[in-house]
Structures are given as structure tokens and as C-alpha cells.
Amino acid sequence: MKDEKVTAIITGSVFDHIPFGKAVILIKLFGLNGKYPYLMGSGLKSEKSPDGKKDIIKIEGKELTEEEINILSLIAPSVTVSIIRDGKVFRKIKTELPERVSRIIICNNTKCITSIDKNSDTEFIITKRSGEIFLKCKYCGREYKIDDVKIVI
Ligand SMILES: [Zn+2]
């Protein structure tokens, strides 16, 4: 069985098929350093990935929130998430790109109402064109590529 290695954690989550090099970003975003014990593999062989490499993260004791799944699907659209309970795969989640994302993305436009009023929530409409993910601010209409926005959680 392929999932045999998953038994390294008892209860938690496994993120597989993360694009090569993105696991470090996800660990930073989820604030994993010091919070939950985790295992990370980077540059593992993968036939599914275009560059033949993937990253993987296993986190002990953590199940994902909806916001975290949204972040995952924005940064690593190819990711598969397995929820592990009692050392076995309890549930598999295939992430889907959300239509909208709130709060976790900051609008870079200093004139945007969400930049002026720090208590207001941001909201972005997400589209995918020629394989690239774009986020359009609902308030000022400015559009960003995923690599050009600041994510906060
Ligand atoms: Zn804006």
C-alpha cells in the first residue's frame, strides 16, 4: 500500500503533491514552527508533477480549517489532503479553487478602503486564466497575481 508511510503520524493531516519548493511557504503560513510537530519532504520524485518533483508535509495533531484549505488551493492547487485518525486515512480532501477568498489576502492598493479602514475585511474574486490564478479586489477592482499578494492568517 502506498499510504503505509502515513502511519508516521497517528492523528493529523498529510498534504501530498505540493508543488516542489512550496512546502516551506505553507509551513510558514500555517505557523507550524513550534505549534505542531511535523515532517516535511521536499523534492521527492513524482510522476504526476510537471517537473517530476513534489513536496509533502505531515502534521501531527492538526486538522484543517476551511480558511486553511482555501490557502492550500490557492498556493498549491494540485495538493491532496488526507486526514489521519488512529494511524489510518480517515478522509481525503481534494482541494478546489474557491470562487472568493476573504480576510487572509491583503489588498496592495493603499487607496483601497480595506487598506484605509484596518477593521474592514478584504474580499477577492478568484479566476484562473491560462493556468494562472488571479485575484480581483471586490472593493477597488484591482487585480493581482497570487505571487504578488500578501497572505496573512
Ligand atoms: Zn482593494
Short mmCIF file of C-alpha atoms and ligand atoms in Angstrom, two decimals:
data_model
loop_
_atom_site.label_atom_id
_atom_site.label_comp_id
_atom_site.label_asym_id
_atom_site.label_seq_id
_atom_site.Cartn_x
_atom_site.Cartn_y
_atom_site.Cartn_z
CA MET A 1 0.00 0.00 0.00
CA LYS A 2 1.13 3.48 -0.90
CA ASP A 3 -0.24 5.04 2.27
CA GLU A 4 1.95 2.94 4.53
CA LYS A 5 4.32 5.81 5.29
CA VAL A 6 1.36 7.81 6.60
CA THR A 7 1.48 5.77 9.82
CA ALA A 8 4.38 8.02 10.82
CA ILE A 9 1.66 10.23 12.28
CA ILE A 10 -1.25 9.00 14.42
CA THR A 11 -3.76 11.84 14.20
CA GLY A 12 -3.39 14.79 11.89
CA SER A 13 -3.11 15.77 8.24
CA VAL A 14 -0.96 14.87 5.27
CA PHE A 15 -0.53 17.33 2.39
CA ASP A 16 0.70 15.48 -0.66
CA HIS A 17 1.52 16.61 -4.22
CA ILE A 18 2.58 20.08 -3.15
CA PRO A 19 4.50 21.78 -5.98
CA PHE A 20 8.25 21.49 -5.44
CA GLY A 21 9.53 24.28 -3.19
CA LYS A 22 6.14 25.37 -1.85
CA ALA A 23 6.12 23.29 1.35
CA VAL A 24 8.36 25.82 3.10
CA ILE A 25 5.87 28.60 2.28
CA LEU A 26 2.94 26.56 3.60
CA ILE A 27 4.75 25.75 6.84
CA LYS A 28 5.43 29.44 7.37
CA LEU A 29 1.82 30.40 6.56
CA PHE A 30 0.31 27.84 8.89
CA GLY A 31 2.68 28.95 11.64
CA LEU A 32 3.72 25.35 12.11
CA ASN A 33 7.11 26.07 13.56
CA GLY A 34 6.73 25.27 17.23
CA LYS A 35 2.95 24.74 17.11
CA TYR A 36 2.59 21.18 15.89
CA PRO A 37 5.20 18.51 15.26
CA TYR A 38 5.52 17.99 11.53
CA LEU A 39 7.54 16.16 8.90
CA MET A 40 8.44 17.74 5.60
CA GLY A 41 9.81 16.20 2.44
CA SER A 42 10.98 18.37 -0.42
CA GLY A 43 11.91 17.45 -3.98
CA LEU A 44 10.51 13.92 -3.78
CA LYS A 45 10.04 12.03 -7.01
CA SER A 46 6.60 12.43 -8.55
CA GLU A 47 5.37 11.25 -11.91
CA LYS A 48 2.27 13.48 -11.67
CA SER A 49 4.17 16.77 -11.35
CA PRO A 50 5.31 18.62 -14.48
CA ASP A 51 8.88 18.96 -13.12
CA GLY A 52 8.89 15.40 -11.71
CA LYS A 53 9.23 16.63 -8.14
CA LYS A 54 6.88 17.26 -5.26
CA ASP A 55 6.86 18.29 -1.62
CA ILE A 56 4.94 16.64 1.19
CA ILE A 57 4.01 17.74 4.72
CA LYS A 58 2.70 15.58 7.56
CA ILE A 59 1.36 17.36 10.63
CA GLU A 60 0.64 15.63 13.90
CA GLY A 61 -2.45 16.74 15.81
CA LYS A 62 -3.89 19.20 13.30
CA GLU A 63 -7.00 19.09 11.14
CA LEU A 64 -7.53 21.84 8.62
CA THR A 65 -9.95 24.74 8.83
CA GLU A 66 -11.86 25.94 5.77
CA GLU A 67 -9.59 29.00 5.55
CA GLU A 68 -6.52 26.82 5.52
CA ILE A 69 -7.97 24.66 2.76
CA ASN A 70 -8.59 27.86 0.77
CA ILE A 71 -4.98 28.90 1.22
CA LEU A 72 -3.79 25.48 0.18
CA SER A 73 -5.82 25.53 -3.00
CA LEU A 74 -4.53 29.00 -3.88
CA ILE A 75 -0.85 28.27 -3.31
CA ALA A 76 -0.76 24.58 -4.17
CA PRO A 77 -3.79 23.80 -6.41
CA SER A 78 -2.56 20.25 -7.06
CA VAL A 79 -2.45 19.34 -3.37
CA THR A 80 -4.31 16.38 -1.88
CA VAL A 81 -5.09 16.37 1.85
CA SER A 82 -5.57 13.24 3.93
CA ILE A 83 -6.98 13.45 7.44
CA ILE A 84 -5.39 10.78 9.59
CA ARG A 85 -7.02 9.24 12.63
CA ASP A 86 -5.64 6.27 14.60
CA GLY A 87 -2.81 5.95 12.09
CA LYS A 88 -5.17 5.41 9.15
CA VAL A 89 -6.51 7.62 6.38
CA PHE A 90 -9.88 8.79 7.72
CA ARG A 91 -10.80 11.17 4.92
CA LYS A 92 -9.26 12.51 1.72
CA ILE A 93 -9.90 16.09 0.66
CA LYS A 94 -9.39 17.22 -2.91
CA THR A 95 -8.98 20.97 -2.75
CA GLU A 96 -10.86 23.13 -5.20
CA LEU A 97 -10.07 26.69 -6.08
CA PRO A 98 -12.60 28.83 -4.18
CA GLU A 99 -14.61 31.49 -6.07
CA ARG A 100 -13.90 34.07 -3.40
CA VAL A 101 -11.48 34.47 -0.57
CA SER A 102 -11.92 36.79 2.41
CA ARG A 103 -9.67 38.23 5.10
CA ILE A 104 -6.47 36.27 4.52
CA ILE A 105 -5.36 38.34 1.48
CA ILE A 106 -4.25 41.97 1.79
CA CYS A 107 -5.01 44.47 -0.99
CA ASN A 108 -1.80 46.22 -2.07
CA ASN A 109 -3.69 49.35 -3.16
CA THR A 110 -3.04 51.99 -0.49
CA LYS A 111 -6.19 53.89 -1.60
CA CYS A 112 -8.39 50.82 -1.22
CA ILE A 113 -10.96 51.05 1.59
CA THR A 114 -9.57 47.82 3.07
CA SER A 115 -6.13 49.49 3.37
CA ILE A 116 -7.56 52.67 4.94
CA ASP A 117 -10.01 51.02 7.34
CA LYS A 118 -7.99 48.30 9.03
CA ASN A 119 -11.14 46.77 10.54
CA SER A 120 -12.72 46.03 7.18
CA ASP A 121 -12.42 42.56 5.72
CA THR A 122 -10.92 42.13 2.28
CA GLU A 123 -12.67 40.09 -0.36
CA PHE A 124 -11.23 38.86 -3.62
CA ILE A 125 -12.86 37.20 -6.60
CA ILE A 126 -10.70 34.42 -7.96
CA THR A 127 -10.29 33.49 -11.60
CA LYS A 128 -7.94 31.17 -13.43
CA ARG A 129 -6.72 32.15 -16.88
CA SER A 130 -4.12 30.24 -18.90
CA GLY A 131 -3.10 28.28 -15.83
CA GLU A 132 -2.51 31.36 -13.69
CA ILE A 133 -4.54 32.39 -10.66
CA PHE A 134 -5.78 35.99 -10.43
CA LEU A 135 -7.43 37.72 -7.51
CA LYS A 136 -9.61 40.78 -8.03
CA CYS A 137 -10.35 43.05 -5.08
CA LYS A 138 -14.11 43.41 -4.64
CA TYR A 139 -13.71 46.96 -3.31
CA CYS A 140 -11.21 48.73 -5.59
CA GLY A 141 -11.30 46.38 -8.57
CA ARG A 142 -7.54 45.97 -8.75
CA GLU A 143 -6.38 42.56 -9.91
CA TYR A 144 -3.34 40.69 -8.64
CA LYS A 145 -1.47 37.52 -9.41
CA ILE A 146 -1.26 35.11 -6.49
CA ASP A 147 2.51 35.69 -6.17
CA ASP A 148 2.00 39.46 -5.81
CA VAL A 149 -0.36 39.47 -2.83
CA LYS A 150 0.36 39.30 0.85
CA ILE A 151 -1.32 36.49 2.75
CA VAL A 152 -1.99 36.76 6.47
CA ILE A 153 -3.54 34.22 8.81
ZN ZN B 1 -8.61 46.74 -3.00
#
